[in-house]
């Protein structure tokens, strides 16, 4: 059984039975201008069937500025890929072979430099997702006025993201097709139009001085959130692997320049 099967509480219950089986040490690292806590979990004595559950429990609440070191008897590559999938690409890690097994240092992905343009786009997906989620939570709490600046920040971020994909990347990168012959880029462009149309409805409802009732706007924000999640999944599954492969074939000097331009657009430092 995997952490995905167990869920949060299942993983917690199983971990209680594992606490006697491995050691956990907290170490404060001296870093210039920053105090970081590094937690070390020795999983080498655990049965292989329990390593992923224990590792999940260690990394699921990883905080900014912190790190978790996992010591495992076997190569943790598949375990880490599974955990990262479950946690929506939130993790970054480095693994080294050491005496008695492997040492894997895990940090939040957002604290590392993007590997390439596709990596940066995926991170931006998570950023705009969180803005919309916060806005929806405010609306569900009947705080429509508090949701307004979050919706505005989300709208600006979404439009910058779509600009990068539509105007910069789509014309220069491959346009792969699915098994039915439909272009993944064509699907992306159509879904971008749908997202912008749904966003315009929400912005119109919030444009008046008097805030609407929460029940009036909540269904539209919830619909946009669901549409966005499905769109991002299709992009990341169907299109981005092809784009990442094409980017790796670009001349080495061109890749940093493109990454810098995409970053500038997403961060609104290029108009």
Short mmCIF file of C-alpha atoms in Angstrom, two decimals:
data_model
loop_
_atom_site.label_atom_id
_atom_site.label_comp_id
_atom_site.label_asym_id
_atom_site.label_seq_id
_atom_site.Cartn_x
_atom_site.Cartn_y
_atom_site.Cartn_z
CA UNK A 1 0.00 0.00 0.00
CA UNK A 2 1.35 3.44 -0.94
CA UNK A 3 0.87 6.86 0.68
CA UNK A 4 -1.62 7.63 -2.09
CA UNK A 5 -3.70 4.66 -0.89
CA UNK A 6 -3.32 5.60 2.77
CA UNK A 7 -3.92 9.32 2.57
CA UNK A 8 -2.79 11.74 5.29
CA UNK A 9 -4.27 9.96 8.26
CA UNK A 10 -3.34 6.52 7.01
CA UNK A 11 0.26 7.58 6.59
CA UNK A 12 0.23 9.10 10.07
CA UNK A 13 -1.14 5.94 11.66
CA UNK A 14 1.37 3.72 9.92
CA UNK A 15 4.20 6.05 10.87
CA UNK A 16 3.38 5.64 14.55
CA UNK A 17 4.20 1.98 14.14
CA UNK A 18 7.45 2.84 12.41
CA UNK A 19 8.80 5.36 14.90
CA UNK A 20 10.78 2.72 16.73
CA UNK A 21 12.33 1.48 13.47
CA UNK A 22 14.34 4.50 12.39
CA UNK A 23 16.04 7.49 13.92
CA UNK A 24 15.18 11.16 13.39
CA UNK A 25 17.69 13.90 14.17
CA UNK A 26 17.11 17.65 13.91
CA UNK A 27 20.20 19.72 13.13
CA UNK A 28 20.38 23.51 12.91
CA UNK A 29 22.55 24.52 9.96
CA UNK A 30 24.52 27.75 10.04
CA UNK A 31 23.77 29.60 6.82
CA UNK A 32 24.64 33.24 6.04
CA UNK A 33 21.68 35.35 7.08
CA UNK A 34 19.44 32.35 7.63
CA UNK A 35 18.78 29.68 10.24
CA UNK A 36 17.54 26.47 8.66
CA UNK A 37 16.45 23.25 10.27
CA UNK A 38 17.59 20.04 8.64
CA UNK A 39 15.82 16.85 9.70
CA UNK A 40 17.53 13.53 9.09
CA UNK A 41 15.47 10.35 8.89
CA UNK A 42 17.29 7.02 8.76
CA UNK A 43 15.00 4.60 6.92
CA UNK A 44 17.61 1.96 6.16
CA UNK A 45 16.28 -0.61 8.62
CA UNK A 46 12.72 -0.43 7.37
CA UNK A 47 11.24 -3.11 5.11
CA UNK A 48 11.18 -1.86 1.53
CA UNK A 49 7.37 -1.88 1.57
CA UNK A 50 7.35 0.76 4.33
CA UNK A 51 10.00 3.18 3.09
CA UNK A 52 7.68 5.25 0.90
CA UNK A 53 5.12 5.73 3.68
CA UNK A 54 7.79 6.82 6.15
CA UNK A 55 9.38 9.15 3.58
CA UNK A 56 5.99 10.68 2.82
CA UNK A 57 5.43 11.47 6.47
CA UNK A 58 8.83 13.17 6.65
CA UNK A 59 8.43 15.46 3.62
CA UNK A 60 4.70 16.23 3.46
CA UNK A 61 4.94 19.29 5.74
CA UNK A 62 8.33 20.52 4.56
CA UNK A 63 8.56 24.24 5.32
CA UNK A 64 10.34 27.05 3.53
CA UNK A 65 13.98 27.20 4.54
CA UNK A 66 13.99 23.64 5.85
CA UNK A 67 15.44 20.42 4.46
CA UNK A 68 14.89 16.72 5.07
CA UNK A 69 17.67 14.19 4.64
CA UNK A 70 16.47 10.64 3.91
CA UNK A 71 18.87 7.75 4.41
CA UNK A 72 17.76 4.65 2.51
CA UNK A 73 19.23 1.25 1.85
CA UNK A 74 18.10 1.23 -1.79
CA UNK A 75 18.16 3.82 -4.57
CA UNK A 76 15.20 6.12 -3.72
CA UNK A 77 14.60 7.39 -7.24
CA UNK A 78 11.18 5.79 -7.72
CA UNK A 79 10.13 6.65 -4.17
CA UNK A 80 11.02 10.30 -4.67
CA UNK A 81 9.31 10.52 -8.04
CA UNK A 82 6.16 9.04 -6.53
CA UNK A 83 6.22 11.43 -3.56
CA UNK A 84 6.80 14.39 -5.85
CA UNK A 85 3.86 13.39 -8.02
CA UNK A 86 1.65 13.09 -4.96
CA UNK A 87 2.77 16.50 -3.68
CA UNK A 88 2.26 18.22 -7.07
CA UNK A 89 5.92 18.72 -7.99
CA UNK A 90 6.61 20.56 -4.74
CA UNK A 91 9.94 18.85 -4.06
CA UNK A 92 13.54 19.08 -5.25
CA UNK A 93 16.21 16.64 -4.16
CA UNK A 94 19.77 15.44 -4.60
CA UNK A 95 20.83 11.85 -4.00
CA UNK A 96 24.31 10.56 -3.25
CA UNK A 97 25.53 7.03 -2.77
CA UNK A 98 27.03 6.69 0.70
CA UNK A 99 28.29 3.87 2.87
CA UNK A 100 25.35 1.65 3.68
CA UNK A 101 22.97 3.06 1.09
CA UNK A 102 21.86 6.44 -0.24
CA UNK A 103 21.57 9.96 1.15
CA UNK A 104 18.83 12.16 -0.33
CA UNK A 105 18.49 15.82 0.66
CA UNK A 106 14.99 17.18 0.00
CA UNK A 107 13.96 20.84 -0.14
CA UNK A 108 11.00 22.73 -1.54
CA UNK A 109 11.25 23.08 -5.27
CA UNK A 110 10.40 26.78 -5.11
CA UNK A 111 13.69 27.38 -3.29
CA UNK A 112 15.78 26.06 -6.18
CA UNK A 113 16.50 27.62 -9.54
CA UNK A 114 14.25 26.43 -12.41
CA UNK A 115 15.91 23.81 -14.57
CA UNK A 116 14.40 25.19 -17.78
CA UNK A 117 11.46 27.10 -19.23
CA UNK A 118 9.05 24.20 -18.77
CA UNK A 119 10.05 23.88 -15.13
CA UNK A 120 9.39 27.61 -14.69
CA UNK A 121 5.95 27.30 -16.33
CA UNK A 122 4.98 24.43 -14.03
CA UNK A 123 6.03 26.47 -11.01
CA UNK A 124 3.96 29.37 -12.30
CA UNK A 125 0.98 27.04 -12.58
CA UNK A 126 1.27 26.35 -8.87
CA UNK A 127 1.63 30.04 -8.07
CA UNK A 128 -1.51 31.15 -9.90
CA UNK A 129 -3.38 28.11 -8.56
CA UNK A 130 -2.63 29.21 -5.01
CA UNK A 131 -3.80 32.78 -5.67
CA UNK A 132 -7.13 31.52 -7.00
CA UNK A 133 -7.47 29.03 -4.14
CA UNK A 134 -6.93 31.81 -1.61
CA UNK A 135 -9.53 33.96 -3.35
CA UNK A 136 -12.02 31.09 -3.30
CA UNK A 137 -11.42 30.53 0.41
CA UNK A 138 -12.13 34.20 1.09
CA UNK A 139 -15.33 34.03 -0.93
CA UNK A 140 -16.44 30.88 0.88
CA UNK A 141 -15.92 32.82 4.12
CA UNK A 142 -18.20 35.58 2.76
CA UNK A 143 -15.24 37.96 2.45
CA UNK A 144 -15.72 39.07 -1.15
CA UNK A 145 -13.92 42.36 -0.54
CA UNK A 146 -10.88 40.43 0.69
CA UNK A 147 -11.01 38.22 -2.39
CA UNK A 148 -10.86 41.13 -4.83
CA UNK A 149 -7.08 41.82 -4.65
CA UNK A 150 -6.38 38.09 -4.87
CA UNK A 151 -8.53 37.78 -7.98
CA UNK A 152 -6.74 40.81 -9.46
CA UNK A 153 -3.32 39.29 -8.77
CA UNK A 154 -4.46 35.96 -10.19
CA UNK A 155 -5.84 37.64 -13.33
CA UNK A 156 -2.60 39.52 -13.98
CA UNK A 157 -0.54 36.37 -13.44
CA UNK A 158 -2.75 34.23 -15.64
CA UNK A 159 -2.63 36.73 -18.49
CA UNK A 160 1.18 36.94 -18.30
CA UNK A 161 1.39 33.14 -18.29
CA UNK A 162 -0.88 32.85 -21.31
CA UNK A 163 1.13 35.52 -23.12
CA UNK A 164 4.31 33.46 -22.68
CA UNK A 165 2.72 30.29 -24.02
CA UNK A 166 0.66 31.85 -26.83
CA UNK A 167 2.96 34.54 -28.18
CA UNK A 168 6.47 33.40 -27.30
CA UNK A 169 6.63 29.62 -27.05
CA UNK A 170 3.86 28.26 -29.30
CA UNK A 171 5.29 29.86 -32.49
CA UNK A 172 8.84 28.59 -31.86
CA UNK A 173 8.33 25.12 -30.37
CA UNK A 174 6.86 21.88 -31.81
CA UNK A 175 3.12 21.39 -32.15
CA UNK A 176 2.69 17.68 -31.37
CA UNK A 177 -0.60 15.90 -31.98
CA UNK A 178 -2.48 13.35 -29.94
CA UNK A 179 -3.57 9.93 -31.13
CA UNK A 180 -6.67 11.47 -32.71
CA UNK A 181 -4.53 13.90 -34.68
CA UNK A 182 -5.56 16.96 -32.67
CA UNK A 183 -2.74 19.42 -32.05
CA UNK A 184 -1.92 19.80 -28.35
CA UNK A 185 -1.05 23.44 -29.04
CA UNK A 186 -4.45 24.03 -30.66
CA UNK A 187 -6.11 22.54 -27.58
CA UNK A 188 -4.00 24.81 -25.36
CA UNK A 189 -4.93 27.93 -27.32
CA UNK A 190 -8.64 27.08 -27.26
CA UNK A 191 -8.57 26.40 -23.53
CA UNK A 192 -6.74 29.67 -22.92
CA UNK A 193 -9.63 31.48 -24.58
CA UNK A 194 -12.08 29.61 -22.36
CA UNK A 195 -10.13 30.50 -19.23
CA UNK A 196 -10.00 34.16 -20.17
CA UNK A 197 -13.74 34.20 -20.89
CA UNK A 198 -14.52 32.70 -17.49
CA UNK A 199 -12.14 35.14 -15.82
CA UNK A 200 -13.83 38.09 -17.56
CA UNK A 201 -17.19 37.03 -16.07
CA UNK A 202 -15.69 37.05 -12.58
CA UNK A 203 -13.97 40.39 -13.09
CA UNK A 204 -17.22 41.92 -14.34
CA UNK A 205 -19.08 40.73 -11.24
CA UNK A 206 -16.41 42.31 -8.99
CA UNK A 207 -16.11 45.56 -10.93
CA UNK A 208 -18.87 47.42 -9.10
CA UNK A 209 -18.15 49.49 -5.99
CA UNK A 210 -20.60 47.39 -3.99
CA UNK A 211 -19.25 43.86 -3.65
CA UNK A 212 -21.64 41.12 -4.78
CA UNK A 213 -22.89 38.51 -2.37
CA UNK A 214 -20.57 35.55 -1.97
CA UNK A 215 -23.16 33.14 -3.32
CA UNK A 216 -23.34 35.18 -6.53
CA UNK A 217 -19.67 34.87 -7.41
CA UNK A 218 -18.57 31.60 -5.75
CA UNK A 219 -19.89 29.24 -8.47
CA UNK A 220 -17.97 31.13 -11.17
CA UNK A 221 -14.70 31.11 -9.23
CA UNK A 222 -15.12 27.42 -8.43
CA UNK A 223 -15.81 26.69 -12.11
CA UNK A 224 -12.69 28.58 -13.17
CA UNK A 225 -10.61 26.72 -10.60
CA UNK A 226 -11.76 23.37 -11.96
CA UNK A 227 -11.27 24.41 -15.59
CA UNK A 228 -7.77 25.66 -14.81
CA UNK A 229 -6.77 22.46 -13.01
CA UNK A 230 -7.86 20.30 -15.95
CA UNK A 231 -6.10 22.59 -18.42
CA UNK A 232 -2.84 22.53 -16.50
CA UNK A 233 -2.94 18.75 -16.24
CA UNK A 234 -3.38 18.40 -20.00
CA UNK A 235 -0.56 20.86 -20.70
CA UNK A 236 1.85 19.21 -18.30
CA UNK A 237 0.99 15.68 -19.49
CA UNK A 238 0.55 16.14 -23.25
CA UNK A 239 2.44 19.23 -24.37
CA UNK A 240 5.20 20.10 -21.94
CA UNK A 241 7.22 16.88 -22.38
CA UNK A 242 7.53 17.67 -26.10
CA UNK A 243 8.47 21.28 -25.41
CA UNK A 244 11.05 20.23 -22.81
CA UNK A 245 12.66 17.84 -25.29
CA UNK A 246 12.78 20.57 -27.96
CA UNK A 247 14.29 23.06 -25.52
CA UNK A 248 17.06 20.60 -24.68
CA UNK A 249 17.98 20.54 -28.38
CA UNK A 250 18.45 24.31 -28.54
CA UNK A 251 22.00 25.68 -28.62
CA UNK A 252 23.31 26.01 -25.07
CA UNK A 253 23.76 29.81 -25.23
CA UNK A 254 20.13 30.30 -26.29
CA UNK A 255 18.55 28.45 -23.36
CA UNK A 256 19.49 30.89 -20.55
CA UNK A 257 18.38 33.86 -22.66
CA UNK A 258 14.96 32.33 -23.29
CA UNK A 259 14.59 31.37 -19.63
CA UNK A 260 15.44 34.92 -18.58
CA UNK A 261 12.89 36.41 -20.97
CA UNK A 262 10.12 34.05 -19.84
CA UNK A 263 10.93 34.85 -16.21
CA UNK A 264 10.83 38.57 -16.92
CA UNK A 265 7.38 38.29 -18.50
CA UNK A 266 5.99 36.14 -15.70
CA UNK A 267 7.40 38.49 -13.04
CA UNK A 268 6.10 41.56 -14.93
CA UNK A 269 9.55 43.06 -15.35
CA UNK A 270 9.15 42.96 -19.15
CA UNK A 271 6.10 44.72 -20.54
#
